[in-house]
mmCIF file of C-alpha atoms and ligand atoms in Angstrom:
data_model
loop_
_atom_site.group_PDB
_atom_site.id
_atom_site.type_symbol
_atom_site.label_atom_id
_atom_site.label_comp_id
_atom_site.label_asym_id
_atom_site.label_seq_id
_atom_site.Cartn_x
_atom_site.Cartn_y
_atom_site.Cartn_z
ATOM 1 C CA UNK A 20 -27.623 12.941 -5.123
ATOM 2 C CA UNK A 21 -25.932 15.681 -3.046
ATOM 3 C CA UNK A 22 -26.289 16.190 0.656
ATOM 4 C CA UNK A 23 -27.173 19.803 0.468
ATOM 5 C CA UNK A 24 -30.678 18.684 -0.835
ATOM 6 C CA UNK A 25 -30.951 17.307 2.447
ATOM 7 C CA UNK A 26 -30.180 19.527 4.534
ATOM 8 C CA UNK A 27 -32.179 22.498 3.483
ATOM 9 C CA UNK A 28 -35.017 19.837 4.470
ATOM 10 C CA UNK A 29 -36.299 20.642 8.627
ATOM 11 C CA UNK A 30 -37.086 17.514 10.518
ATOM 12 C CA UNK A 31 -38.998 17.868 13.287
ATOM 13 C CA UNK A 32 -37.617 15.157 15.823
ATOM 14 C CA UNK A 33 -34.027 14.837 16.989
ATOM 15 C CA UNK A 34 -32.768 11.681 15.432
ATOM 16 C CA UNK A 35 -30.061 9.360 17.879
ATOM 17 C CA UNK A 36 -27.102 8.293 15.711
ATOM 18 C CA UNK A 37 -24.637 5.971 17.098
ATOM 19 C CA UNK A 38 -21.493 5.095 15.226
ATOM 20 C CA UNK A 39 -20.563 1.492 16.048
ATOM 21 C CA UNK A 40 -16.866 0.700 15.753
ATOM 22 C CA UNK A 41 -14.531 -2.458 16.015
ATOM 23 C CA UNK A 42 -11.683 -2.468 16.927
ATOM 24 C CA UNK A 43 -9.172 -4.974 17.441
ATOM 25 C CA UNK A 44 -5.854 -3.559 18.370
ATOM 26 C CA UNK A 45 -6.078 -0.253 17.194
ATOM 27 C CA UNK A 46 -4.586 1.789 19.952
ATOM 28 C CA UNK A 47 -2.381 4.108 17.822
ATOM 29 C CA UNK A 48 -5.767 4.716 15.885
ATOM 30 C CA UNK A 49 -8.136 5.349 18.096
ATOM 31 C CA UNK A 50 -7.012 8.971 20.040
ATOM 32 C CA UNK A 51 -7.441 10.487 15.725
ATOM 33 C CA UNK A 52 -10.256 8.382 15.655
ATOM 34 C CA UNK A 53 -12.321 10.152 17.741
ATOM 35 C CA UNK A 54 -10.872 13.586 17.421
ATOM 36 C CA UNK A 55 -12.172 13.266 13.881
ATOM 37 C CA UNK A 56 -15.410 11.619 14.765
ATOM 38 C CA UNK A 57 -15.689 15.135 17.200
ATOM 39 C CA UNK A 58 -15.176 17.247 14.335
ATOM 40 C CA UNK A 59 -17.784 15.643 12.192
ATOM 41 C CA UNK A 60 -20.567 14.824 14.023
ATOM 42 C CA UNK A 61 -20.720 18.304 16.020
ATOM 43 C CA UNK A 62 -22.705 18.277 19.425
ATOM 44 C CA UNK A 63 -24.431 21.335 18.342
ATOM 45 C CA UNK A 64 -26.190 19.989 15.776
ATOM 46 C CA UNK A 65 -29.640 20.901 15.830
ATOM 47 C CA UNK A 66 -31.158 17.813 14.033
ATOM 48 C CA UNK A 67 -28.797 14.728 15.641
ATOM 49 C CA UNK A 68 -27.343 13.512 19.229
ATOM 50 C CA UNK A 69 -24.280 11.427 17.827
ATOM 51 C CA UNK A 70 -22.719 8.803 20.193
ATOM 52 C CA UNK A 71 -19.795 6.676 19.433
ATOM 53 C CA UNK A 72 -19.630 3.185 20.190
ATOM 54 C CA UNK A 73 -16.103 2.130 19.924
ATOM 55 C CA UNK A 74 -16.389 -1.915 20.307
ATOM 56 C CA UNK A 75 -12.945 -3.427 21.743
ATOM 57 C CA UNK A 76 -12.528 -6.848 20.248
ATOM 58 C CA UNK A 77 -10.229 -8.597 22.840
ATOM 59 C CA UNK A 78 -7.220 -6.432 21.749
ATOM 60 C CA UNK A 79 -4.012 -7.109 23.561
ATOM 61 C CA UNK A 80 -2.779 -3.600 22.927
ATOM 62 C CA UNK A 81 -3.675 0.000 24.933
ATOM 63 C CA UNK A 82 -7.250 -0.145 22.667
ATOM 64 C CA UNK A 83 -9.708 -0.596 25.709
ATOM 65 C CA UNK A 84 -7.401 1.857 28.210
ATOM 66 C CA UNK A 85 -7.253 4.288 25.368
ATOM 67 C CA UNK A 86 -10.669 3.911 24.950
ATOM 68 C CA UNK A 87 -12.232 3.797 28.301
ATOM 69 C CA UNK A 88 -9.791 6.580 29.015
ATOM 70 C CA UNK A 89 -11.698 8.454 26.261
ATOM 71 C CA UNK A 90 -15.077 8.139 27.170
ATOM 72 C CA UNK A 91 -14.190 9.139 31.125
ATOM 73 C CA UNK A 92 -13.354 12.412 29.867
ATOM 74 C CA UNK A 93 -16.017 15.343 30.420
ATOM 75 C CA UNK A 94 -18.465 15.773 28.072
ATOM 76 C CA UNK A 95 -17.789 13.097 26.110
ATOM 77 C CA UNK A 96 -19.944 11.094 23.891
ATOM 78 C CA UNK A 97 -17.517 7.573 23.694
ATOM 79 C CA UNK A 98 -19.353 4.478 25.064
ATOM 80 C CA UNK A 99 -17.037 1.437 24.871
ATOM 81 C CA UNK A 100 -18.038 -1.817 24.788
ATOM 82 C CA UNK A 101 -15.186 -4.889 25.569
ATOM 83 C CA UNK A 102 -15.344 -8.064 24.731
ATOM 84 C CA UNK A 103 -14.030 -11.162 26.595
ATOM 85 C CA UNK A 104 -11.653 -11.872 24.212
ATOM 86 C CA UNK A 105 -11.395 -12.004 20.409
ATOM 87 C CA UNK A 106 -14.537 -12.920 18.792
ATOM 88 C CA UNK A 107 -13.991 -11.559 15.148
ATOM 89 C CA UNK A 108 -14.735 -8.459 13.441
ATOM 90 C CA UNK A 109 -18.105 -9.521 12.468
ATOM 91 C CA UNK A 110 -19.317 -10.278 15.743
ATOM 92 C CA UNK A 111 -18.026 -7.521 17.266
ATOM 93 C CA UNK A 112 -19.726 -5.772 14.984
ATOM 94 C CA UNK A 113 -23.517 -7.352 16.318
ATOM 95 C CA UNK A 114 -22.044 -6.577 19.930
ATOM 96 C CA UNK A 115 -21.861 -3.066 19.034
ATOM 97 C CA UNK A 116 -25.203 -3.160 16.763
ATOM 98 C CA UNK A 117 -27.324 -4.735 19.516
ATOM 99 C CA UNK A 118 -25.801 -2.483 22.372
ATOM 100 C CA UNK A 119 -26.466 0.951 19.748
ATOM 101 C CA UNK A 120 -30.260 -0.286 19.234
ATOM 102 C CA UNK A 121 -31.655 0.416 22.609
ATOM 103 C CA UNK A 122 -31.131 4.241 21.778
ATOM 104 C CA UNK A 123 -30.645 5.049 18.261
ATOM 105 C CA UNK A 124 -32.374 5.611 15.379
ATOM 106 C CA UNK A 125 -30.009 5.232 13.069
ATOM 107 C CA UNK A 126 -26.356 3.485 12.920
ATOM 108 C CA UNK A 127 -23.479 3.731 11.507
ATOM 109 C CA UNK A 128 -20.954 1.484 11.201
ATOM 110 C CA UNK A 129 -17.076 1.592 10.501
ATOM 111 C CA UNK A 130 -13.505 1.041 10.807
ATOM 112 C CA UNK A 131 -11.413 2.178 13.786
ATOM 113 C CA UNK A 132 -8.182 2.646 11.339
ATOM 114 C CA UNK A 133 -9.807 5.830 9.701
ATOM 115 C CA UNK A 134 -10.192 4.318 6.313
ATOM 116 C CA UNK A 135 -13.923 5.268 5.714
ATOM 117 C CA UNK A 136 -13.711 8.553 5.466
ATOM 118 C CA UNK A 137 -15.832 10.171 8.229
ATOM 119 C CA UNK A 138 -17.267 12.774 5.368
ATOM 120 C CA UNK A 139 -18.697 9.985 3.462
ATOM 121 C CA UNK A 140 -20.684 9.006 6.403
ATOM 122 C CA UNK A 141 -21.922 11.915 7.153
ATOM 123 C CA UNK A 142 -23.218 11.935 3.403
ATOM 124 C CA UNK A 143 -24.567 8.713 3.904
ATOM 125 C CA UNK A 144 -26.320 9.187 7.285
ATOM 126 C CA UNK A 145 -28.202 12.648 5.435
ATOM 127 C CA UNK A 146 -29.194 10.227 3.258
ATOM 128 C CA UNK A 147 -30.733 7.548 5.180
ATOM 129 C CA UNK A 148 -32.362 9.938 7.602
ATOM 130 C CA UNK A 149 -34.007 12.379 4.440
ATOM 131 C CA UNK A 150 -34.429 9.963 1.531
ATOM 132 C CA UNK A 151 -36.588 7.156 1.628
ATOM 133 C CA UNK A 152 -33.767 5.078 1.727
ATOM 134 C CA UNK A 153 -33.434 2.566 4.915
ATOM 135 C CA UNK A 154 -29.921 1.295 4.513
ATOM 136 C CA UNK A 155 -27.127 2.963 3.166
ATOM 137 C CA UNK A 156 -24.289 0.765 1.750
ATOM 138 C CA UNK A 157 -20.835 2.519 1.008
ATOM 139 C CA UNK A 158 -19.454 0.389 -1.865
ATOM 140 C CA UNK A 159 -15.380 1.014 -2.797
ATOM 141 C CA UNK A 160 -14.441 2.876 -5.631
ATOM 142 C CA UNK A 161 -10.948 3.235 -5.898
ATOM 143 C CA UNK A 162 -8.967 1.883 -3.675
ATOM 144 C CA UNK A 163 -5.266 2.572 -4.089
ATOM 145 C CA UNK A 164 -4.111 1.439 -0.716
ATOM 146 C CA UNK A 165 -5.027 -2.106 -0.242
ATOM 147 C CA UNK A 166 -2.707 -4.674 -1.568
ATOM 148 C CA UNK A 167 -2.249 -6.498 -5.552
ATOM 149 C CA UNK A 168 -3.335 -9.710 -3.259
ATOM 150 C CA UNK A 169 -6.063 -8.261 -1.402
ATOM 151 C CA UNK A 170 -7.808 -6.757 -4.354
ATOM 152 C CA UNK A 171 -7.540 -9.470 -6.495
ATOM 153 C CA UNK A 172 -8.996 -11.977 -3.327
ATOM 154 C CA UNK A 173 -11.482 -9.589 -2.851
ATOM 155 C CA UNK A 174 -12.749 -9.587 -6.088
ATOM 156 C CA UNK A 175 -12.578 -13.696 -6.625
ATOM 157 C CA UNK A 176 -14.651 -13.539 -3.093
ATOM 158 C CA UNK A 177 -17.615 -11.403 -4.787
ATOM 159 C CA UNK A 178 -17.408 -13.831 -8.099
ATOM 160 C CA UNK A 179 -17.707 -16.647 -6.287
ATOM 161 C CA UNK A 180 -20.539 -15.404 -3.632
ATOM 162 C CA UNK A 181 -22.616 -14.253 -6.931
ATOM 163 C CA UNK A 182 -21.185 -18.070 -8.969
ATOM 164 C CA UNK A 183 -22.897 -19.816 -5.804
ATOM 165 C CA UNK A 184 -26.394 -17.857 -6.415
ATOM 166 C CA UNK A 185 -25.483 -15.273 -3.085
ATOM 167 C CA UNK A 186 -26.570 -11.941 -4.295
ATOM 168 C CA UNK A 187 -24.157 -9.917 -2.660
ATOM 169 C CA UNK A 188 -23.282 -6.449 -4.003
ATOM 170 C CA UNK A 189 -19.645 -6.006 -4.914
ATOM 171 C CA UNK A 190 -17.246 -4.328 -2.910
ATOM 172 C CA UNK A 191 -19.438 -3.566 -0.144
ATOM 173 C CA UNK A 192 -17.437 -4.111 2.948
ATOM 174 C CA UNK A 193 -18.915 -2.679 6.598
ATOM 175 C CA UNK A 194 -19.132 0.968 6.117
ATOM 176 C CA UNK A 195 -22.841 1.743 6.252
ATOM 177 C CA UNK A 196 -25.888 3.875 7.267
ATOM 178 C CA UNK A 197 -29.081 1.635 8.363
ATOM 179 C CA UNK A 198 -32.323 2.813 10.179
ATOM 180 C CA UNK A 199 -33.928 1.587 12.960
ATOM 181 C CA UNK A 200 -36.219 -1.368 11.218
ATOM 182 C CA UNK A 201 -33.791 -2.119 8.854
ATOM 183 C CA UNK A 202 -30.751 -3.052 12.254
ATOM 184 C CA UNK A 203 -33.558 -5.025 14.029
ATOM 185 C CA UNK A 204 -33.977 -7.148 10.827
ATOM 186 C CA UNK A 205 -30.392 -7.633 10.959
ATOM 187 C CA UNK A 206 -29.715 -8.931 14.130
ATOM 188 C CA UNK A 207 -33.090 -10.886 14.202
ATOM 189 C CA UNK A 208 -31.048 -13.268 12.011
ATOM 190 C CA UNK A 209 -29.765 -15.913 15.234
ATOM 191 C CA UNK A 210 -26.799 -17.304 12.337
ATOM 192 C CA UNK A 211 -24.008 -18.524 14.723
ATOM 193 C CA UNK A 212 -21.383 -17.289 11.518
ATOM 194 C CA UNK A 213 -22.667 -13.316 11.749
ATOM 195 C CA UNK A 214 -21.852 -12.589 7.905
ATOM 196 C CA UNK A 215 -23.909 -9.309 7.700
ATOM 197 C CA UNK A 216 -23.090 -8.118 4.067
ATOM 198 C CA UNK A 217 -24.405 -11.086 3.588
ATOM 199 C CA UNK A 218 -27.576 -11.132 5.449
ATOM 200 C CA UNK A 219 -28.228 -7.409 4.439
ATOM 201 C CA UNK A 220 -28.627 -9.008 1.011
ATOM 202 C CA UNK A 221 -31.271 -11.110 2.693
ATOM 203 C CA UNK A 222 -33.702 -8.524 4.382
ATOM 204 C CA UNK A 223 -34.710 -6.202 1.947
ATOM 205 C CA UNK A 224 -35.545 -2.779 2.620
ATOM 206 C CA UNK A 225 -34.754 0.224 0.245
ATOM 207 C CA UNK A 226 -30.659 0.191 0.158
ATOM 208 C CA UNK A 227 -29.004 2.542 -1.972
ATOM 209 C CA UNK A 228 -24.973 2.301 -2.948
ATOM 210 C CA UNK A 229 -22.776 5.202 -2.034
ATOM 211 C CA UNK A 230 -19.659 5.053 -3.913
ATOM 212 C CA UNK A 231 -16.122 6.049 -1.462
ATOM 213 C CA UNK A 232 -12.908 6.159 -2.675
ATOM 214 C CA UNK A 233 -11.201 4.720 0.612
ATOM 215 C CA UNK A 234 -8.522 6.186 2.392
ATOM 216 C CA UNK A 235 -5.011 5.180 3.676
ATOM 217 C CA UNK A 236 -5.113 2.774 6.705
ATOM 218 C CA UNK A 237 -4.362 5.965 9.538
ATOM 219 C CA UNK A 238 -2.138 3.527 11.352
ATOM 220 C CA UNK A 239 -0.490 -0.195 11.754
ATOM 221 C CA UNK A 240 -1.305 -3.185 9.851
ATOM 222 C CA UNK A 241 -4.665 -4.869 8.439
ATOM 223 C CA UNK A 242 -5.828 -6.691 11.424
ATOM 224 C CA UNK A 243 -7.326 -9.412 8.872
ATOM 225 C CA UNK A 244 -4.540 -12.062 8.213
ATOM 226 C CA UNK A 245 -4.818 -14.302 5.654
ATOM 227 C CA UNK A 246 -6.066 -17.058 7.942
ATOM 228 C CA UNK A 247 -8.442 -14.864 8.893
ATOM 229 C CA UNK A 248 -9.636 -13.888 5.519
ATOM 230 C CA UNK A 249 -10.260 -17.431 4.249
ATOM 231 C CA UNK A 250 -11.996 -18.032 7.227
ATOM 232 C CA UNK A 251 -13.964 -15.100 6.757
ATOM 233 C CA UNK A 252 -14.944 -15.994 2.990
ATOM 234 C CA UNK A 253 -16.058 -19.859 3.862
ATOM 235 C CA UNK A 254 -18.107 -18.566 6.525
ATOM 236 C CA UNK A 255 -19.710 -15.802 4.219
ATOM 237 C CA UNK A 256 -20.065 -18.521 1.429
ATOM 238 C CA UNK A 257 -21.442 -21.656 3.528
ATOM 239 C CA UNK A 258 -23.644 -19.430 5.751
ATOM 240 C CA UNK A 259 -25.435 -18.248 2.840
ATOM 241 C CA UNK A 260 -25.400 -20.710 -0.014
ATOM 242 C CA UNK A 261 -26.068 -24.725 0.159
ATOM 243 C CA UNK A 262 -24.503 -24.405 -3.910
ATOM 244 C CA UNK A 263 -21.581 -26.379 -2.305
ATOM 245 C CA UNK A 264 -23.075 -29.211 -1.337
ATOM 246 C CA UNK A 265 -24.883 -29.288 -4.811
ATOM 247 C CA UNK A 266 -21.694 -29.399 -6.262
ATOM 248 C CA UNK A 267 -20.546 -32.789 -3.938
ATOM 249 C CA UNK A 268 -23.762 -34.044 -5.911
ATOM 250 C CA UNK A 269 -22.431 -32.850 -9.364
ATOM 251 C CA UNK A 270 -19.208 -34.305 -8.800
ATOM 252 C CA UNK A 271 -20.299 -37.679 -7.781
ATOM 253 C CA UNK A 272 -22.268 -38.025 -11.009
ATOM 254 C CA UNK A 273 -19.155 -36.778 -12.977
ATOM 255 C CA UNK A 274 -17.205 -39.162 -10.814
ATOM 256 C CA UNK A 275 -19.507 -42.019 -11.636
ATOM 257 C CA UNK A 276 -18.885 -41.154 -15.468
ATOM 258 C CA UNK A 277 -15.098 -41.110 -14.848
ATOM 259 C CA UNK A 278 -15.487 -45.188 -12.835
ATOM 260 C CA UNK A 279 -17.617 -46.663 -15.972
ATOM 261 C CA UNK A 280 -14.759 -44.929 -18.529
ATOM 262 C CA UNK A 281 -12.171 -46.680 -16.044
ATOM 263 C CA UNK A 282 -14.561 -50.435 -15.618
ATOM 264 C CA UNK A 283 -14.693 -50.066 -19.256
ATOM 265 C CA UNK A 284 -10.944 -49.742 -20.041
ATOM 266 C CA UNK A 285 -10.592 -52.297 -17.545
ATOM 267 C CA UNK A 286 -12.648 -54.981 -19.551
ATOM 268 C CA UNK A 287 -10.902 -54.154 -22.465
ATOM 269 C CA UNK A 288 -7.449 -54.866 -21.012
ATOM 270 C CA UNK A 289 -8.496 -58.138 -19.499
ATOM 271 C CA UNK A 290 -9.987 -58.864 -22.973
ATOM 272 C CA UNK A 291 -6.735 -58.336 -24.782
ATOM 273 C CA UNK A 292 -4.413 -60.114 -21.835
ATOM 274 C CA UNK A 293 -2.557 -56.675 -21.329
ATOM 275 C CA UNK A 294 -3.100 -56.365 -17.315
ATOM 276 C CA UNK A 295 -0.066 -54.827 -16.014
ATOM 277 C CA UNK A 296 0.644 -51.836 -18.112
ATOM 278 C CA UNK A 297 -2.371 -50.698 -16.387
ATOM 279 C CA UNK A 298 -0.339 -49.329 -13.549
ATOM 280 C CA UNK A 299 -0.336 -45.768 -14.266
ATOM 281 C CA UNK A 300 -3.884 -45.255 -14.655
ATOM 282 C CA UNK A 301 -4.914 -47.335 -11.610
ATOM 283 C CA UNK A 302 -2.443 -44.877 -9.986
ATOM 284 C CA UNK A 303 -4.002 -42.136 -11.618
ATOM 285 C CA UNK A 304 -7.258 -43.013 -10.921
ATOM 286 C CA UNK A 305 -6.919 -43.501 -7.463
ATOM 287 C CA UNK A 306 -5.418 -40.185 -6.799
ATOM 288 C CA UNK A 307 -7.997 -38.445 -8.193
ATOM 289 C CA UNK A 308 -10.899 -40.105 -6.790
ATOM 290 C CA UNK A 309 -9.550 -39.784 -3.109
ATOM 291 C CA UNK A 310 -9.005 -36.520 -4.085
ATOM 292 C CA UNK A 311 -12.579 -35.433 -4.992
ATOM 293 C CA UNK A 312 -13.791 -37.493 -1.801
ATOM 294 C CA UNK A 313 -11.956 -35.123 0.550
ATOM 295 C CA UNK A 314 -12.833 -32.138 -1.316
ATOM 296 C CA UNK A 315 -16.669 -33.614 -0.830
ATOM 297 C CA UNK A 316 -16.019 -34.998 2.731
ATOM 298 C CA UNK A 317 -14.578 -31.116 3.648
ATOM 299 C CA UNK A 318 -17.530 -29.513 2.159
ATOM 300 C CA UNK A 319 -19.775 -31.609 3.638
ATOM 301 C CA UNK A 320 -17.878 -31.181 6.823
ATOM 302 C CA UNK A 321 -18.423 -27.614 6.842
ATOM 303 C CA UNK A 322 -21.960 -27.940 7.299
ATOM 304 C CA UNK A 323 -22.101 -30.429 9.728
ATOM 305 C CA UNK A 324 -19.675 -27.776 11.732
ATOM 306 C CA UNK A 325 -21.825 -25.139 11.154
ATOM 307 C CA UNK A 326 -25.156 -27.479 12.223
ATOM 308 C CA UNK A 327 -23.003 -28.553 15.211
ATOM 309 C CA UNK A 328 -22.253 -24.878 16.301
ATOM 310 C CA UNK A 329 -25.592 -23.805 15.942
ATOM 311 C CA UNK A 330 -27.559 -26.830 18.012
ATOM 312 C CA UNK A 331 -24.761 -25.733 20.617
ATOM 313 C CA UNK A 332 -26.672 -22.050 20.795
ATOM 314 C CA UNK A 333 -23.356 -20.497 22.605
ATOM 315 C CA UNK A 334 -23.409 -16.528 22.858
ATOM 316 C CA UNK A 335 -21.782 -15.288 19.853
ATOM 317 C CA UNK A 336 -19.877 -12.462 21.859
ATOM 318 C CA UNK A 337 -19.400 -11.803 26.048
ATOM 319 C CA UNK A 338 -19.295 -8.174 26.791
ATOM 320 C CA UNK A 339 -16.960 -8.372 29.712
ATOM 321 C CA UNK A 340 -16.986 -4.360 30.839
ATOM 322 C CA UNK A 341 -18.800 -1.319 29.447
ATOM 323 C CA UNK A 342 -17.397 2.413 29.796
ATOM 324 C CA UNK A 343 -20.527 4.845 29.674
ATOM 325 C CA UNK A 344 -19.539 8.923 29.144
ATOM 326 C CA UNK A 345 -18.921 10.135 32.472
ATOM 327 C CA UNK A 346 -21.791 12.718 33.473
ATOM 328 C CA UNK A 347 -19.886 15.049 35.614
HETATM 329 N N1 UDP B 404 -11.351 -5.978 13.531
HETATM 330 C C1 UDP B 404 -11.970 -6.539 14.646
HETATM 331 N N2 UDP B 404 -11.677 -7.835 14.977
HETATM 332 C C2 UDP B 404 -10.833 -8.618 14.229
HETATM 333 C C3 UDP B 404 -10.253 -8.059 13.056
HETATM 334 C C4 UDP B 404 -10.549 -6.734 12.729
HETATM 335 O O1 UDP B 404 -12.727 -5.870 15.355
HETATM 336 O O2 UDP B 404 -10.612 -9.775 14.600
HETATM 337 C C5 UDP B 404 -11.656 -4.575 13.185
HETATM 338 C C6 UDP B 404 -10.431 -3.694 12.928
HETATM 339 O O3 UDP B 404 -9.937 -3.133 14.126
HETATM 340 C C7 UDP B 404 -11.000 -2.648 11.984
HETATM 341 C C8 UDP B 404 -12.044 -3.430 11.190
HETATM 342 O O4 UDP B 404 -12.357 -4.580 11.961
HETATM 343 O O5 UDP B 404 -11.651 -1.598 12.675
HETATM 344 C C9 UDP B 404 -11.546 -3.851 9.827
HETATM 345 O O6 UDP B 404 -10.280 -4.484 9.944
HETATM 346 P P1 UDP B 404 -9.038 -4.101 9.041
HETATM 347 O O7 UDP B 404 -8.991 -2.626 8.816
HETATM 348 O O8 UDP B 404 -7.833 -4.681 9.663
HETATM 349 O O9 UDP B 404 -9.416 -4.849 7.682
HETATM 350 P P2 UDP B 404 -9.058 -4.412 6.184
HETATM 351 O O10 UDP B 404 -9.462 -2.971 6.029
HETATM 352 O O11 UDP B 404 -7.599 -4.602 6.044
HETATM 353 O O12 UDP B 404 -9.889 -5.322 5.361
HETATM 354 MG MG1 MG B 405 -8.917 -1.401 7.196
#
């Protein structure tokens, strides 16, 4: 499909976009950021008022001077939102998807470090406001900039969502277009762990893929560490799927096979006299069933976490200061 369809096409209300960004200390980013986000989404568009919602998640750089800065100046159309402290991409993300809702129509969300190409969205949002399309998803293509490591953990992470019955598309990060119904859907979902590829799997709606070839991070590092990544993939995996605790169920019956193999061996050897040269696989054995109880006791443990976080029903983010477009 090609935007140009679209935009021959009149629509007779003035639709309220808001781009929602997070960013976690992206201060070298943000200043080509929004100079790009200006030449995109042009104020004298007849058909959209654009806003951008640049979301500061507890960076300990210039981000929240640079951006509050930003949306001071005249005429400007950056709102900034800062968080108390660090609360995680994701959530930052529902800060600035709640926050956008009370205006806009439609949303899109993004990076801060430039690597969704601001054209793509603007395809993207033509399509969500002129198809019948409610949610846009921008899906990777080629990407020659991220990492051997990253690419290949990224693609495990899909396998395994889809291996543990989550129907997740592939290489579908946060770079999307979604309507008005389609965000309140979204963050009607209360889930303590915010995984919203995830959940956007969950509500429905008519979602069409928009293939990007992504672009070169604009500035500094990947502000996901490794840490944060596996965090980031249990969360998206045990917020979505109970598989895992199927599979403590699975192994316990495999492990029960494994103990009536080992009780018969053992009868055998106390049969025929020969007792000690048993010592290896008593060894063995023991290794590998306290082995598969801590696998089960963690996996089991990440529920009970995630049950315990959720009776606690603490806020998922704190918006500690908001910086609206000064009006003179
Ligand atoms: N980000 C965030 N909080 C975090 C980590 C990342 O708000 O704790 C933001 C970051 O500033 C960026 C987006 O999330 O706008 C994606 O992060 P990044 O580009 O570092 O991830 P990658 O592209 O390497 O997966
Ligand atoms: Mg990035």
């Amino acid at each position: 499909m090609h935007e140009d369809k679209f935009e021959s096409k009149n629509i007779s209300v003035i639709k309220n976009v808001a781009v929602v960004i997070p960013c976690f200390n992206e201060a070298e980013s943000i200043d080509e950021l929004v100079r790009q986000l200006d030449s995109n989404f042009l104020v004298e568009d007849p058909q959209c008022i654009y806003s951008f919602l640049l979301v500061d998640d507890g960076s300990v750089d210039e981000t929240w001077y640079k951006i509050s800065k930003l949306s001071n100046n005249r005429n400007s159309r950056v709102y900034g939102l800062r968080l108390s402290r660090n609360f995680g991409h994701q959530k930052a993300l529902l800060a600035g998807l709640e926050y956008a809702l009370k205006s806009a129509d439609f949303i899109i969300t993004m990076d801060a470090d430039l690597q969704h190409p601001i054209k793509a969205a603007k395809k993207m949002l033509l399509l969500a406001i002129y198809s019948e399309y409610n949610i846009v998803l921008g899906q990777r293509e080629l990407d020659e900039y991220s990492s051997f490591f990253k690419k290949s953990t990224s693609k495990s992470f899909y396998k395994l969502m889809n291996y543990f019955g989550v129907d997740i598309v592939p290489n579908v990060s946060d770079f999307r277009v979604m309507d008005k119904a389609s965000t309140e859907a979204l963050i009607d979902h209360g889930d303590t762990t915010f995984f919203t590829r995830g959940i956007i799997s969950l509500i429905g709606f008519s979602q069409f893929i928009y293939a990007y070839k992504v672009e070169k991070r604009f500035a500094g590092k990947s502000k996901y560490s490794t840490r944060k990544m596996i965090k980031f993939a249990s969360e998206g995996i045990t917020s979505l799927s109970i598989s895992p605790l199927r599979l403590t169920f699975l192994a316990s019956l495999a492990m029960f096979g494994i103990c009536g193999l080992v009780l018969i061996y053992v009868i055998r050897s106390w049969i025929s006299g020969n007792i000690v040269s048993g010592w290896s696989s008593i060894m063995l054995s023991i290794y590998i069933l306290f082995g598969f109880n801590f696998l089960l006791i963690g996996i089991l443990g990440e529920y009970i976490g995630k049950i315990y976080q959720q009776s606690l029903r603490r806020p998922r983010y704190i918006i500690q200061e908001v910086s609206l477009p000064s009006t003179n």
